[in-house]
Amino acid sequence: MLEFVVIFTKGGVVLWHTNVSGNSFASCINSLIRGVILEDRNTEAKYFEEDHLAVQFKLDNELDLVYAAIFQKVIKLNYLDGFLADMQTAFKEKYGGIPASEQLGGDYDFDREYRRVLSAAEEASAKQVKAPKAMRSYNESQKSKKTVASMIQDDKKPTEKRVNIQESPPPTKSQPSSPQSASAVNMDKLIRRKLREKLTPTKKTSPSDLKPSKSTSSEKAGKKPRVWDLGGNSKDAINLDRSKDAPEDVQYQNINTELVGTMQGVIRDLDVESEDEDENEEESSDEEEVVQTKKNKRGGLLSYFKGIVGGKTMTLADLQPALEKMRDHLISKNVATEIAAKLCDSVATSLDGKQMGTFDSIASQVKEALTQSLVRILSPKRRIDIIRDALESKRNGRPYTIIFCGVNGVGKSTNLAKICFWLIENDFNVLIAACDTFRAGAVEQLRTHTRHLNALHPAAKHDGRTMVQLYEKGYGKDAAGIAMEAIKFAHDTRVDVVLVDTAGRMQDNEPLMRSLSKLIKVNNPDLVLFVGEALVGNEAVDQLVKFNQSLADYSSNENPHIIDGIVLTKFDTIDDKVGAAISMTYITGQPIVFVGTGQTYADLKAINVNAVVNSLMK
């Protein structure tokens, strides 16, 4: 049963809905618009779930409308696809001719058409579901109609018709044989002959049996003696003597006539057959072209120019060649294969049925739609302002905590030092918690960064405040306990920001992922940043998906804290192959907060969305 049906524009303006209060379904529709339609995530199935409700929707790219039906997700409604398509057709038939300037201001009376389409869809679905066949009673069966007499007659009938073939007496003159008895005797003879043929062993044929047998007359005559050439009377010698034959020109003419006659017959047959087939194919193709030309000559010259210049409605078949090239281009730019395919499918969904403008080409339409989609993906959906949030935490008397996580060797400690330098430049004093107690040299690396940062910003320039401190407990200790002690120490000493460095771990290492989930759950940080390098392609999908899944699965909280943002490192080593930014953002939906571009502390930048998209599209 449908709870709520609504027709609205892609901008969120409701044109029509059922006579049910839509306040209880507003959050579900808003989530659909924010999470699917605005982000062009239309490829994963036209289906969306939130809490106990499910939404199935259909896009109309020609009118920029969305047809959505809300129902309980425990109910399976098989007719929704056809229902939404029929509702789209009915709405376009009634209001498709209204100008675009008047569409938003009009009153749409669609109740009668909606009830008609819904009843037709429900009836069609009911016909497809066959009711189980009821069992017949005994009185309705054939067995109940049989009597004892009919059963006795049935038993006798086969014995009367049974014929004993082996013991059947031959027909006598006084008793002439009937056609039935004669056929029985013939059948008996046939059966016996077949059995005899099967029982008698058949002689296997040998290669010698295939040779032609000599005639009996030649066998009686015996072998003729050989006459040798030295005797002078040999027939072979006479036959081989060519001196008495016809002239050479006659001999060659006879030979050539025989050969040419044979070859002409073979070639002539092939030539005639191929010519006939070619003529038939040409005639059929000409007829098909004439029929196709008549079909296509509907609009005459105007339709011809309409197809060239513009006004053409794009279909999936028209978009497919351009989309395949665009997908290969994205993959060459280091976008993950799965993400590139989803992006192209989303563009195809958004352009299918849309009418091209004058002098537009399909390639330009695909490029423009993909550019808009990439900009929406890279644009942050929520605000991450570390400076503002740190100031607010400082006013509340508690330190602002950031945890860095990621796989091995991506540059977590180095970029932590860069972010620390950026915070010092904004007059925040920082405590670095050395929670990488596994990798040899991790604590010494952070100690070196602390010494260099304090040298760049000595306490004398900041009213005697030490701008960077290191909290360390050595190796082999519990990382979650060290982070908890560091946060408590920062609270007691009135430190503004705590940066927690963690050990690198692969996404498939369950014990280390459990340890990271425990560290985040116990310390409840303000921000969790995933540090990933820009060199990865398909691996970015696996890393982020499994990190997010592990943080959710191994946490006992009802609302686990997962990744909030991304730090993209080694961005200066990839030239224009910036596809990792798209892959990471598309998977998590979280923004790229920082981009590492060099070796100095100042080489930390915010991502430029337009520059990244231009690098991808060129």
XYZ file of C-alpha atoms in Angstrom:
618
model
C 0.000 0.000 0.000
C 1.314 3.431 -0.944
C 1.693 5.890 1.913
C 2.463 9.015 -0.079
C 2.912 9.932 -3.767
C 4.400 13.250 -4.846
C 5.506 15.010 -8.042
C 8.130 17.734 -7.584
C 10.819 19.505 -9.564
C 14.520 18.789 -9.153
C 14.752 22.102 -7.344
C 12.337 20.894 -4.657
C 9.111 22.663 -5.701
C 6.128 20.355 -5.098
C 3.635 20.339 -7.975
C 1.196 17.687 -6.769
C 0.837 15.135 -3.986
C -1.798 12.821 -2.580
C -4.340 14.038 -0.052
C -2.245 12.922 2.900
C -0.366 15.163 5.265
C 3.166 15.238 3.896
C 4.777 16.544 7.099
C 5.634 13.040 8.285
C 7.268 12.234 4.940
C 9.068 15.557 4.430
C 12.322 14.350 5.988
C 12.362 11.300 3.736
C 11.846 13.404 0.596
C 14.469 15.936 1.731
C 16.986 13.132 2.303
C 16.225 11.833 -1.187
C 16.875 15.265 -2.708
C 20.073 15.904 -0.730
C 21.597 12.449 -0.865
C 20.630 11.222 -4.338
C 19.264 13.815 -6.734
C 21.520 16.800 -5.991
C 24.635 14.602 -5.981
C 23.651 12.797 -9.207
C 23.750 9.407 -7.481
C 20.968 8.113 -9.715
C 22.778 5.012 -10.906
C 22.484 2.820 -7.850
C 18.746 1.931 -8.465
C 15.804 4.237 -8.232
C 15.272 3.208 -4.638
C 15.989 4.962 -1.363
C 15.452 3.907 2.262
C 15.234 5.858 5.478
C 14.185 4.342 8.801
C 11.089 2.192 8.182
C 10.146 3.914 4.921
C 11.251 3.257 1.341
C 11.049 5.611 -1.639
C 10.950 4.538 -5.256
C 11.296 7.350 -7.742
C 11.568 8.091 -11.446
C 13.280 11.027 -13.125
C 11.844 12.981 -16.044
C 14.787 14.804 -17.601
C 12.663 16.449 -20.261
C 10.564 18.400 -17.724
C 13.102 18.178 -14.839
C 10.549 16.428 -12.617
C 10.740 13.642 -10.053
C 7.911 11.153 -9.456
C 8.233 9.516 -6.028
C 6.174 6.938 -4.142
C 6.687 6.282 -0.407
C 5.723 2.977 1.207
C 6.665 0.745 4.116
C 9.911 -1.007 3.243
C 8.684 -4.341 4.627
C 6.072 -4.404 1.852
C 7.097 -5.519 -1.624
C 5.188 -3.750 -4.403
C 6.017 -5.226 -7.805
C 3.942 -2.783 -9.825
C 5.757 0.431 -8.830
C 8.008 0.624 -11.904
C 5.084 0.438 -14.304
C 2.948 2.665 -12.095
C 5.513 5.477 -12.023
C 6.056 5.217 -15.792
C 2.307 5.391 -16.455
C 1.943 8.306 -14.049
C 4.735 10.141 -15.858
C 2.997 9.564 -19.210
C -0.372 10.740 -17.872
C 1.146 13.870 -16.305
C 2.996 14.776 -19.505
C -0.136 14.264 -21.591
C -2.087 16.634 -19.390
C 0.493 19.297 -18.517
C 3.305 18.792 -21.013
C 2.170 21.680 -23.194
C 2.273 24.311 -20.444
C 5.099 26.842 -20.966
C 8.004 26.653 -18.548
C 7.268 30.137 -17.196
C 3.785 29.068 -16.085
C 4.597 25.609 -14.742
C 5.481 26.623 -11.201
C 2.540 28.960 -10.679
C -0.312 26.779 -11.887
C -2.701 24.560 -9.970
C -2.275 20.897 -10.880
C -5.421 18.785 -10.563
C -4.088 15.254 -11.026
C -6.232 13.248 -8.580
C -8.484 11.572 -11.146
C -5.592 10.513 -13.385
C -3.677 9.256 -10.355
C -6.555 7.037 -9.212
C -7.012 5.681 -12.746
C -3.320 4.829 -13.153
C -3.087 3.305 -9.671
C -6.155 1.091 -10.129
C -4.891 -0.087 -13.534
C -1.476 -0.960 -12.053
C -3.018 -2.824 -9.115
C -5.353 -4.787 -11.392
C -2.503 -5.746 -13.711
C -0.435 -6.863 -10.724
C -3.356 -8.905 -9.340
C -3.767 -10.736 -12.651
C -0.148 -11.749 -12.640
C -0.461 -13.347 -9.207
C -2.251 -16.678 -9.710
C -4.393 -18.004 -6.874
C -3.537 -21.555 -5.697
C -5.672 -24.230 -7.345
C -8.230 -25.781 -4.976
C -8.261 -29.552 -4.547
C -11.117 -31.500 -6.122
C -13.490 -33.447 -3.956
C -14.000 -37.192 -4.402
C -17.375 -36.688 -6.070
C -15.744 -34.478 -8.714
C -13.078 -37.028 -9.612
C -13.336 -39.622 -12.415
C -12.914 -42.467 -9.972
C -16.242 -41.752 -8.262
C -18.120 -42.181 -11.590
C -16.898 -45.758 -12.181
C -19.204 -48.699 -11.340
C -18.321 -52.297 -10.596
C -19.610 -53.412 -14.006
C -17.503 -50.897 -15.887
C -14.433 -51.988 -13.966
C -15.064 -55.685 -14.890
C -15.504 -54.810 -18.584
C -12.336 -52.805 -18.524
C -10.498 -55.812 -17.145
C -11.783 -58.058 -19.946
C -11.103 -55.752 -22.855
C -7.323 -56.104 -22.838
C -7.552 -59.941 -22.778
C -9.758 -59.931 -25.871
C -7.380 -57.741 -27.776
C -4.277 -59.568 -26.594
C -2.738 -61.675 -29.373
C -0.243 -64.435 -28.734
C 2.100 -64.112 -31.664
C 4.159 -67.224 -30.993
C 1.227 -69.685 -30.610
C -1.175 -68.287 -33.210
C -2.390 -71.199 -35.458
C -2.034 -70.782 -39.208
C -5.234 -70.048 -41.114
C -6.969 -72.992 -42.732
C -8.917 -73.148 -45.965
C -12.192 -73.646 -44.128
C -11.427 -70.693 -41.984
C -10.136 -67.932 -44.220
C -7.667 -65.563 -42.677
C -8.954 -62.149 -41.862
C -6.897 -59.033 -42.545
C -6.187 -58.731 -38.843
C -4.814 -62.307 -38.565
C -2.755 -61.803 -41.733
C -1.237 -58.652 -40.344
C -0.468 -60.478 -37.091
C 1.354 -63.227 -39.016
C 3.307 -60.654 -40.998
C 4.196 -58.885 -37.773
C 5.357 -62.220 -36.330
C 7.620 -62.839 -39.313
C 9.016 -59.324 -39.110
C 9.802 -59.648 -35.429
C 11.502 -63.021 -35.910
C 13.600 -61.708 -38.780
C 14.697 -58.677 -36.738
C 15.613 -60.903 -33.806
C 17.570 -63.201 -36.097
C 19.503 -60.286 -37.559
C 20.361 -59.038 -34.109
C 21.399 -62.445 -32.794
C 23.594 -63.431 -35.772
C 27.064 -61.852 -35.515
C 27.835 -59.435 -38.279
C 31.152 -59.688 -40.068
C 33.317 -56.646 -39.655
C 34.414 -55.011 -42.814
C 38.169 -54.854 -43.384
C 40.072 -52.611 -45.752
C 40.601 -55.543 -48.059
C 36.832 -55.958 -48.425
C 36.539 -52.484 -49.840
C 38.801 -53.338 -52.798
C 37.009 -54.182 -56.055
C 36.657 -57.895 -56.545
C 38.074 -59.484 -59.687
C 35.772 -61.136 -62.158
C 35.498 -64.902 -62.214
C 36.563 -65.068 -65.848
C 39.905 -63.430 -65.071
C 40.481 -65.850 -62.182
C 39.956 -68.863 -64.485
C 42.213 -67.457 -67.214
C 45.139 -67.157 -64.822
C 48.053 -64.704 -64.878
C 49.265 -63.477 -68.241
C 53.008 -63.620 -68.912
C 54.980 -60.371 -68.990
C 56.335 -59.354 -72.369
C 59.595 -57.415 -72.006
C 60.722 -54.539 -74.206
C 63.777 -56.413 -75.466
C 61.500 -58.774 -77.317
C 60.597 -56.025 -79.759
C 56.863 -56.806 -79.850
C 55.790 -55.066 -76.611
C 52.549 -53.140 -76.761
C 53.837 -50.771 -74.096
C 56.758 -49.810 -76.258
C 54.452 -49.172 -79.176
C 52.167 -47.024 -77.032
C 55.078 -45.012 -75.700
C 56.410 -44.261 -79.145
C 55.157 -40.734 -79.977
C 56.834 -40.403 -83.331
C 53.784 -41.676 -85.177
C 51.202 -39.527 -83.364
C 49.302 -36.494 -84.675
C 51.076 -33.126 -85.082
C 51.967 -31.145 -81.965
C 49.446 -28.381 -82.611
C 46.633 -30.890 -82.782
C 47.868 -32.622 -79.626
C 48.096 -29.404 -77.629
C 44.760 -28.235 -78.964
C 43.080 -31.414 -77.758
C 44.686 -31.122 -74.329
C 43.824 -27.443 -73.971
C 40.262 -28.041 -75.100
C 39.740 -30.698 -72.461
C 41.257 -28.598 -69.649
C 39.514 -25.349 -70.563
C 36.184 -27.042 -70.883
C 36.444 -28.546 -67.413
C 37.589 -25.339 -65.729
C 34.994 -23.229 -67.476
C 32.212 -25.304 -66.062
C 33.364 -24.924 -62.465
C 34.102 -21.205 -62.626
C 30.948 -20.440 -64.542
C 28.831 -22.062 -61.852
C 30.503 -20.031 -59.107
C 30.222 -16.797 -61.078
C 26.572 -17.285 -61.805
C 25.701 -18.083 -58.176
C 27.624 -15.121 -56.765
C 26.111 -12.727 -59.300
C 22.597 -13.893 -58.502
C 23.210 -13.560 -54.768
C 24.723 -10.103 -55.171
C 21.813 -8.967 -57.320
C 19.308 -10.303 -54.781
C 21.149 -8.623 -51.926
C 21.333 -5.334 -53.802
C 17.637 -5.470 -54.651
C 16.673 -6.258 -51.032
C 18.969 -3.530 -49.674
C 17.521 -1.036 -52.169
C 14.006 -1.928 -51.074
C 14.941 -1.543 -47.411
C 16.532 1.835 -48.089
C 13.422 3.020 -49.891
C 11.205 1.880 -47.007
C 13.520 3.455 -44.447
C 13.621 6.690 -46.447
C 9.837 6.799 -46.564
C 9.708 6.271 -42.792
C 12.264 8.950 -42.121
C 10.669 11.511 -44.489
C 8.127 12.641 -41.963
C 9.268 16.131 -41.352
C 10.946 16.736 -44.703
C 13.642 19.369 -44.821
C 12.786 20.841 -41.438
C 13.263 17.534 -39.641
C 16.584 17.090 -41.441
C 17.894 20.391 -40.146
C 16.387 19.668 -36.746
C 18.458 16.510 -36.444
C 21.647 18.346 -37.436
C 21.287 21.695 -35.739
C 19.447 20.880 -32.531
C 16.141 20.026 -30.937
C 16.966 16.319 -30.860
C 15.948 14.219 -27.862
C 18.932 12.295 -26.512
C 18.646 8.556 -25.897
C 20.933 6.088 -24.157
C 22.042 4.705 -27.528
C 23.122 8.194 -28.621
C 24.973 8.837 -25.359
C 26.763 5.486 -25.129
C 29.766 6.193 -27.451
C 30.558 9.520 -25.769
C 30.141 8.000 -22.299
C 32.508 5.132 -23.083
C 35.198 7.576 -24.175
C 34.589 9.689 -21.086
C 34.858 6.646 -18.809
C 38.201 5.670 -20.356
C 39.378 9.271 -19.959
C 38.472 9.300 -16.252
C 40.258 5.998 -15.672
C 43.368 7.393 -17.375
C 43.181 10.289 -14.887
C 43.488 7.792 -11.988
C 39.787 7.650 -11.116
C 38.829 4.228 -9.777
C 37.163 2.021 -12.387
C 34.033 1.484 -10.313
C 33.648 5.203 -9.611
C 34.194 6.141 -13.271
C 31.469 3.708 -14.358
C 29.047 5.081 -11.755
C 29.735 8.670 -12.790
C 29.065 7.898 -16.452
C 25.890 5.983 -15.594
C 24.721 8.949 -13.529
C 25.335 11.312 -16.455
C 23.436 8.963 -18.777
C 20.483 8.933 -16.378
C 20.444 12.722 -16.120
C 20.621 13.241 -19.914
C 18.311 10.458 -21.079
C 15.210 11.993 -22.657
C 16.590 15.526 -22.464
C 16.295 17.746 -25.532
C 19.453 19.213 -27.030
C 19.756 22.914 -27.654
C 20.555 24.564 -30.950
C 24.063 23.818 -32.269
C 24.767 21.515 -29.289
C 26.533 18.202 -29.670
C 26.221 15.084 -27.555
C 29.891 15.255 -26.561
C 29.514 18.814 -25.258
C 26.351 17.874 -23.342
C 28.082 14.890 -21.725
C 31.129 16.957 -20.814
C 29.018 19.736 -19.305
C 26.870 17.323 -17.274
C 29.947 15.454 -16.007
C 31.655 18.707 -15.040
C 28.655 19.779 -12.987
C 28.496 16.376 -11.341
C 32.199 16.479 -10.392
C 31.852 19.959 -8.908
C 28.923 18.800 -6.774
C 30.859 15.752 -5.585
C 33.956 17.721 -4.557
C 31.959 20.511 -2.899
C 31.647 19.824 0.858
C 28.196 18.875 2.091
C 28.967 20.028 5.608
C 31.140 22.765 7.003
C 34.545 21.838 8.394
C 36.090 24.996 9.828
C 38.863 23.909 12.170
C 39.805 27.439 13.245
C 36.251 28.341 14.227
C 35.623 25.035 15.991
C 38.940 25.299 17.882
C 38.055 28.812 19.066
C 34.682 27.593 20.268
C 36.309 24.716 22.184
C 38.772 27.156 23.697
C 35.933 29.339 24.969
C 34.340 26.230 26.490
C 37.575 25.426 28.348
C 38.449 22.141 26.597
C 41.018 21.186 23.966
C 40.045 20.563 20.335
C 41.101 17.012 19.387
C 41.999 15.673 15.930
C 42.911 12.018 15.251
C 44.868 11.056 12.128
C 44.494 7.557 10.652
C 45.422 5.780 7.425
C 47.488 3.027 5.871
C 51.263 2.691 6.103
C 53.568 5.172 4.422
C 51.067 7.809 3.289
C 52.617 10.643 5.332
C 50.510 10.915 8.491
C 53.281 12.263 10.734
C 54.615 14.683 8.128
C 51.214 16.200 7.357
C 50.377 16.285 11.063
C 53.431 18.543 11.465
C 52.226 20.724 8.552
C 48.778 21.138 10.151
C 50.483 21.884 13.462
C 52.499 24.672 11.791
C 49.263 26.058 10.280
C 47.614 26.103 13.725
C 50.625 27.842 15.287
C 50.441 30.475 12.571
C 46.847 31.078 13.740
C 48.051 31.511 17.373
C 47.008 28.092 18.770
C 49.347 26.162 21.033
C 49.398 22.457 20.175
C 50.062 19.172 21.977
C 51.165 16.233 19.796
C 50.267 12.803 21.215
C 52.707 10.104 20.017
C 50.284 7.165 19.810
C 52.241 5.290 17.128
C 53.852 2.875 19.554
C 54.597 0.231 16.911
C 56.796 1.744 14.157
C 60.433 2.160 15.054
C 61.467 5.813 14.930
C 57.912 7.195 15.054
C 58.441 8.983 18.392
C 61.850 10.309 17.327
C 60.308 11.685 14.113
C 57.681 13.627 16.083
C 60.364 14.819 18.515
C 62.350 16.266 15.605
C 59.251 18.000 14.201
C 58.524 19.490 17.647
C 62.064 20.889 17.924
C 61.910 22.449 14.435
C 58.472 23.980 14.975
C 59.513 25.542 18.311
C 62.566 26.941 16.558
C 60.356 28.589 13.958
C 57.986 29.895 16.641
C 59.924 30.413 19.874
C 58.140 31.146 23.124
C 59.547 34.687 23.195
C 57.374 35.614 20.225
C 54.213 34.273 21.921
C 54.328 35.810 25.426
C 56.374 32.973 26.880
C 54.012 30.215 25.701
C 55.491 27.013 24.346
C 53.650 26.565 21.088
C 54.327 22.852 20.495
C 54.674 20.089 23.065
C 55.108 16.332 22.615
C 53.373 13.802 24.836
C 55.104 10.427 24.585
C 55.193 7.177 26.578
C 57.595 5.119 24.461
C 56.843 1.975 22.445
C 54.651 -1.057 23.026
C 52.016 0.789 25.051
C 48.242 1.046 24.589
C 47.543 3.836 22.080
C 44.049 4.560 23.426
C 45.434 5.043 26.971
C 48.197 7.384 25.758
C 45.682 9.517 23.839
C 43.405 9.721 26.884
C 46.283 10.851 29.107
C 47.395 13.402 26.502
C 43.909 14.940 26.276
C 43.699 15.119 30.080
C 47.165 16.749 30.210
C 46.099 19.303 27.580
C 42.963 20.116 29.567
C 44.981 20.657 32.747
C 47.644 22.805 31.085
C 45.138 24.752 28.968
C 46.443 23.610 25.573
C 44.231 24.618 22.666
C 44.544 21.711 20.204
C 45.586 18.043 20.546
C 46.851 16.220 17.435
C 46.868 12.422 17.865
C 49.254 10.468 15.632
C 48.355 6.777 15.127
C 50.168 3.811 13.642
C 49.673 3.004 9.988
C 47.605 -0.099 9.387
C 46.233 -1.978 6.421
C 42.481 -2.008 6.018
C 42.343 -5.830 6.222
C 44.178 -6.104 9.568
C 41.331 -6.783 11.995
C 43.261 -6.487 15.317
C 44.713 -3.089 14.368
C 41.345 -1.872 13.079
C 39.748 -2.891 16.377
C 42.469 -0.955 18.199
C 41.757 2.164 16.110
C 38.028 1.857 16.736
C 38.709 1.572 20.468
C 40.957 4.682 20.408
C 38.245 6.758 18.704
C 35.456 5.435 20.922
C 37.309 6.035 24.209
C 38.586 9.547 23.438
C 35.613 10.864 21.384
C 37.608 13.303 19.188
C 36.174 16.356 17.507
C 37.526 15.357 14.091
C 38.769 12.110 12.499
C 40.887 12.670 9.393
C 41.823 9.920 6.958
C 45.240 10.498 5.407
C 45.498 9.086 1.893
C 47.950 9.596 -0.912
C 46.988 10.928 -4.320
C 48.936 8.169 -6.121
C 46.377 5.438 -5.474
C 43.674 4.511 -7.965
C 41.350 1.578 -7.324
C 42.971 0.997 -3.917
C 41.390 4.205 -2.586
C 37.950 2.611 -2.826
C 38.980 -0.434 -0.820
C 40.832 1.590 1.824
C 38.091 4.069 2.597
C 35.225 1.571 2.446
C 36.923 -0.832 4.851
C 38.147 1.878 7.229
C 34.644 3.311 7.514
C 33.101 -0.152 7.843
C 35.565 -1.207 10.554
C 35.005 1.952 12.591
C 31.254 1.286 12.454
C 31.373 -2.479 13.084
C 33.915 -2.575 15.911
C 32.340 0.250 17.907
C 29.719 -0.492 20.522
C 28.200 2.979 20.280
C 24.796 3.367 18.730
C 26.106 6.182 16.493
C 29.774 5.312 15.870
C 32.228 8.052 14.930
C 33.514 7.404 11.410
C 35.761 9.409 9.078
C 34.940 13.133 8.986
C 37.350 14.384 6.337
C 40.294 13.520 4.116
C 43.883 14.768 3.913
C 45.258 14.088 0.421
C 49.072 13.861 0.419
C 51.753 13.804 -2.328
C 49.501 15.914 -4.532
C 52.523 17.519 -6.206
C 53.696 14.188 -7.687
C 50.715 13.340 -9.900
C 50.646 16.163 -12.467
C 47.050 16.183 -13.817
C 46.077 12.660 -12.650
C 43.939 13.910 -9.784
C 41.327 11.127 -9.925
C 42.031 9.935 -6.374
C 40.306 13.066 -5.058
C 37.111 12.102 -6.890
C 37.276 8.447 -5.814
C 37.764 9.229 -2.114
C 35.115 11.948 -1.973
C 32.542 9.911 -3.900
C 32.844 6.935 -1.527
C 32.641 8.659 1.836
C 30.770 11.800 0.856
C 33.220 13.658 3.133
C 35.266 16.654 1.930
C 38.997 16.914 1.338
C 40.126 19.251 4.114
C 43.829 19.622 3.269
C 46.112 18.850 0.343
C 49.833 18.235 0.860
C 51.870 19.676 -1.997
C 55.533 19.798 -0.954
C 58.254 19.148 1.624
C 58.154 22.292 3.767
C 55.749 23.026 6.609
C 54.035 25.722 4.555
C 53.179 23.298 1.727
C 49.637 22.687 2.908
C 46.686 23.991 0.952
C 42.925 23.754 0.718
C 41.585 21.974 -2.332
C 40.598 24.076 -5.329
C 37.502 22.348 -6.700
C 37.466 24.124 -10.063
C 41.160 23.486 -10.659
C 40.775 19.770 -9.925
C 37.747 19.446 -12.220
C 39.529 21.310 -15.030
C 42.516 18.972 -14.689
C 40.195 15.982 -14.939
C 38.319 17.230 -17.995
C 41.234 18.419 -20.118
